[in-house]
Amino acid sequence: LLALLAGSSFVLIALYLLAQRADFPLAHALLELQGGHWSLKQHWLLESLLHRGGRMLSMLAWLTGLVLLLVRWPQRARLRWHAPLARLLLTTLLCTIVVGVLKATTHMDCPWDLSAFDGTRPFISLLTPRPEILGSPKCFPAAHAATGFAWIGLYFFFAAVRPSWRWAGLAIGLLLGLSFGLAQQLRGAHFLSHDIASLTLCWWVACAVELLARSERSAA
């Protein structure tokens, strides 16, 4: 697991650095495809279905898992899936919290806020002091993409319950996160690097939860 974490982290960090270089050209291309303004910002498919609907679907899946966990709590000792499900729910919750906290403290703008992309504000890079007059936006990392990427914890859930399905579990989390992230990019809500940052954080959280669980089992 440590080797998997180290190797994947190297790849994800490299992807993030590459995405930063692609951010402006890609956002410009998406904006030009829409005629120079974010005409898809309120599109029903992106806003209603993939944004609000996707968030509600993830929340419903999490609550369903919680109910199942609580209902079967008395039988947890003899249920193979009970502890892995608890770790999965913890992973998705922690992913949401970590990304939410960072989003509230980094104060980076969305593309649609920037003057280079039909907005009004100058671009202020990460960790650069921000003038108070520009407010405190909350666009980095990408919270909605994290709503999908949080489910990459399915990799570890299936690894414990049905190992042959673990790659399918990983694919589900990646597909959800990429779909939600692309939808937000098309709306002008995020840059590509915002989504890659969320993916990296979600993967680290999932690995951390799994490492802690394994250390506890080893100590028992």
Coordinates of C-alpha atoms in Angstrom, one line a residue:
L1 CA 0.0 0.0 0.0
L2 CA 2.9 2.4 0.8
A3 CA 4.4 1.7 -2.6
L4 CA 1.0 2.3 -4.3
L5 CA 0.6 5.6 -2.4
A6 CA 4.1 6.8 -3.2
G7 CA 3.9 5.9 -6.9
S8 CA 0.4 7.2 -7.4
S9 CA 1.3 10.4 -5.6
F10 CA 4.2 11.1 -7.9
V11 CA 1.9 10.6 -10.9
L12 CA -0.8 12.9 -9.5
I13 CA 1.6 15.6 -8.5
A14 CA 3.0 15.5 -12.1
L15 CA -0.5 15.7 -13.5
Y16 CA -1.3 18.7 -11.3
L17 CA 1.8 20.5 -12.5
L18 CA 1.0 19.7 -16.1
A19 CA -2.6 20.8 -15.6
Q20 CA -1.5 24.2 -14.2
R21 CA 0.3 24.9 -17.5
A22 CA -2.9 23.8 -19.4
D23 CA -5.3 25.8 -17.3
F24 CA -5.5 29.1 -19.2
P25 CA -5.3 27.7 -22.7
L26 CA -8.0 25.1 -22.0
A27 CA -10.3 27.6 -20.3
H28 CA -9.8 30.0 -23.2
A29 CA -10.7 27.2 -25.6
L30 CA -13.9 26.3 -23.7
L31 CA -14.8 30.0 -23.5
E32 CA -14.3 30.6 -27.2
L33 CA -16.4 27.5 -28.0
Q34 CA -19.3 29.2 -26.1
G35 CA -18.9 32.5 -28.0
G36 CA -16.7 34.4 -25.6
H37 CA -19.0 34.1 -22.5
W38 CA -20.0 31.2 -20.3
S39 CA -23.3 30.5 -22.1
L40 CA -23.4 27.0 -20.6
K41 CA -23.2 28.3 -17.0
Q42 CA -26.9 27.7 -16.4
H43 CA -27.4 24.8 -18.8
W44 CA -29.8 22.2 -17.4
L45 CA -27.5 19.3 -18.1
L46 CA -24.5 20.8 -16.4
E47 CA -26.1 22.8 -13.6
S48 CA -29.3 20.9 -12.7
L49 CA -28.3 17.3 -13.6
L50 CA -24.5 17.0 -13.2
H51 CA -24.0 19.7 -10.5
R52 CA -27.0 19.7 -8.2
G53 CA -28.2 16.3 -9.2
G54 CA -24.7 14.8 -8.9
R55 CA -24.3 16.2 -5.4
M56 CA -27.7 14.9 -4.3
L57 CA -26.9 11.4 -5.8
S58 CA -23.6 11.3 -3.8
M59 CA -25.3 12.4 -0.7
L60 CA -28.1 9.8 -1.2
A61 CA -25.5 7.0 -1.7
W62 CA -23.7 8.1 1.5
L63 CA -26.9 8.2 3.6
T64 CA -28.0 4.8 2.2
G65 CA -24.6 3.3 3.2
L66 CA -24.9 4.9 6.7
V67 CA -28.4 3.5 7.2
L68 CA -27.2 0.0 6.1
L69 CA -24.3 0.3 8.5
L70 CA -26.5 1.2 11.4
V71 CA -29.2 -1.3 10.7
R72 CA -26.7 -4.2 10.6
W73 CA -24.6 -2.9 13.5
P74 CA -25.6 -5.8 15.9
Q75 CA -24.3 -8.3 13.4
R76 CA -21.1 -6.3 12.4
A77 CA -18.7 -8.9 13.8
R78 CA -19.7 -11.6 11.4
L79 CA -20.3 -9.3 8.3
R80 CA -17.4 -9.1 6.0
W81 CA -18.5 -5.9 4.4
H82 CA -19.4 -3.9 7.6
A83 CA -16.0 -2.5 8.5
P84 CA -15.0 -1.8 4.9
L85 CA -18.2 0.1 4.4
A86 CA -17.5 2.1 7.6
R87 CA -14.1 3.0 6.2
L88 CA -15.6 4.0 2.8
L89 CA -18.2 6.3 4.5
L90 CA -15.4 7.8 6.6
T91 CA -13.3 8.3 3.5
T92 CA -16.0 10.1 1.5
L93 CA -16.8 12.3 4.5
L94 CA -13.2 13.3 5.2
C95 CA -12.6 14.0 1.5
T96 CA -15.5 16.5 1.6
I97 CA -14.3 18.1 4.8
V98 CA -10.6 18.4 3.7
V99 CA -11.5 19.9 0.3
G100 CA -14.1 22.2 1.9
V101 CA -11.6 23.5 4.5
L102 CA -9.0 24.2 1.8
K103 CA -11.5 25.8 -0.5
A104 CA -12.4 28.2 2.3
T105 CA -8.8 29.2 3.0
T106 CA -7.0 29.3 -0.3
H107 CA -9.2 32.2 -1.6
M108 CA -8.7 31.5 -5.3
D109 CA -11.1 32.7 -8.1
C110 CA -13.1 30.7 -10.5
P111 CA -12.4 31.2 -14.2
W112 CA -15.7 33.1 -14.6
D113 CA -14.5 35.6 -12.0
L114 CA -11.3 36.5 -13.9
S115 CA -11.0 39.4 -16.4
A116 CA -9.2 37.1 -18.8
F117 CA -12.3 34.9 -18.9
D118 CA -15.2 37.3 -19.2
G119 CA -15.0 38.3 -15.5
T120 CA -13.7 41.4 -13.6
R121 CA -10.9 40.3 -11.3
P122 CA -7.2 39.9 -11.9
F123 CA -5.6 36.5 -11.5
I124 CA -4.0 35.9 -8.0
S125 CA -2.0 32.7 -7.9
L126 CA -2.0 30.3 -5.0
L127 CA -0.1 31.5 -1.8
T128 CA 0.1 35.0 -3.2
P129 CA -1.2 37.7 -0.8
R130 CA -4.7 38.8 -1.9
P131 CA -5.9 42.4 -1.6
E132 CA -9.0 42.6 0.7
I133 CA -10.9 44.5 -1.9
L134 CA -11.0 41.4 -4.1
G135 CA -13.0 39.4 -1.5
S136 CA -12.6 35.8 -0.5
P137 CA -13.7 33.5 -3.3
K138 CA -13.8 29.7 -2.7
C139 CA -12.8 28.0 -5.9
F140 CA -9.8 25.8 -5.1
P141 CA -9.7 22.9 -4.8
A142 CA -12.8 21.8 -6.8
A143 CA -15.4 20.7 -4.3
H144 CA -17.9 19.2 -6.8
A145 CA -15.2 17.1 -8.5
A146 CA -14.3 15.9 -5.0
T147 CA -17.9 14.8 -4.5
G148 CA -17.2 12.2 -7.2
F149 CA -13.5 11.5 -6.5
A150 CA -14.3 10.8 -2.9
W151 CA -15.7 7.5 -4.1
I152 CA -12.3 6.2 -5.2
G153 CA -12.5 4.7 -1.7
L154 CA -14.5 2.0 -3.5
Y155 CA -11.1 0.6 -4.5
F156 CA -10.3 -0.3 -0.9
F157 CA -13.9 -1.4 -0.1
F158 CA -13.9 -3.9 -2.9
A159 CA -10.3 -5.0 -2.2
A160 CA -11.6 -6.1 1.2
V161 CA -15.0 -7.5 0.1
R162 CA -14.5 -8.7 -3.5
P163 CA -11.0 -8.1 -4.7
S164 CA -11.8 -8.8 -8.4
W165 CA -14.0 -5.7 -8.4
R166 CA -11.4 -3.3 -6.9
W167 CA -10.4 -1.7 -10.2
A168 CA -14.1 -1.3 -11.1
G169 CA -14.5 0.6 -7.8
L170 CA -11.6 2.8 -8.6
A171 CA -13.0 3.5 -12.1
I172 CA -16.4 4.5 -10.6
G173 CA -14.8 7.1 -8.4
L174 CA -12.6 8.4 -11.3
L175 CA -15.5 8.5 -13.7
L176 CA -17.7 10.4 -11.3
G177 CA -15.0 12.9 -10.4
L178 CA -14.0 13.5 -14.0
S179 CA -17.7 13.9 -15.1
F180 CA -18.4 16.4 -12.4
G181 CA -15.2 18.2 -12.9
L182 CA -15.6 18.5 -16.7
A183 CA -19.2 19.8 -16.2
Q184 CA -17.8 22.6 -13.9
Q185 CA -15.0 23.4 -16.3
L186 CA -17.6 23.9 -19.1
R187 CA -19.6 26.2 -16.8
G188 CA -16.4 28.3 -16.1
A189 CA -16.5 27.3 -12.4
H190 CA -13.0 25.6 -12.2
F191 CA -9.7 25.1 -14.0
L192 CA -8.4 21.6 -14.8
S193 CA -5.8 21.9 -12.0
H194 CA -8.5 22.4 -9.5
D195 CA -9.9 19.0 -10.3
I196 CA -6.5 17.3 -10.3
A197 CA -5.9 18.8 -6.9
S198 CA -9.1 17.4 -5.6
L199 CA -8.3 14.0 -7.0
T200 CA -4.9 14.0 -5.3
L201 CA -6.4 15.0 -2.0
C202 CA -9.2 12.4 -2.2
W203 CA -6.7 9.6 -3.0
W204 CA -4.4 10.6 -0.1
V205 CA -7.4 10.6 2.3
A206 CA -8.5 7.1 1.0
C207 CA -5.0 5.8 1.5
A208 CA -4.6 7.3 4.9
V209 CA -7.8 5.7 6.1
E210 CA -6.7 2.4 4.8
L211 CA -3.3 2.6 6.3
L212 CA -4.7 3.5 9.7
A213 CA -7.1 0.6 9.5
R214 CA -4.3 -1.8 8.6
S215 CA -2.1 -0.6 11.5
E216 CA -5.0 -1.1 13.9
R217 CA -5.5 -4.6 12.7
S218 CA -1.8 -5.3 13.0
A219 CA -1.7 -4.0 16.5
A220 CA -4.8 -6.0 17.6

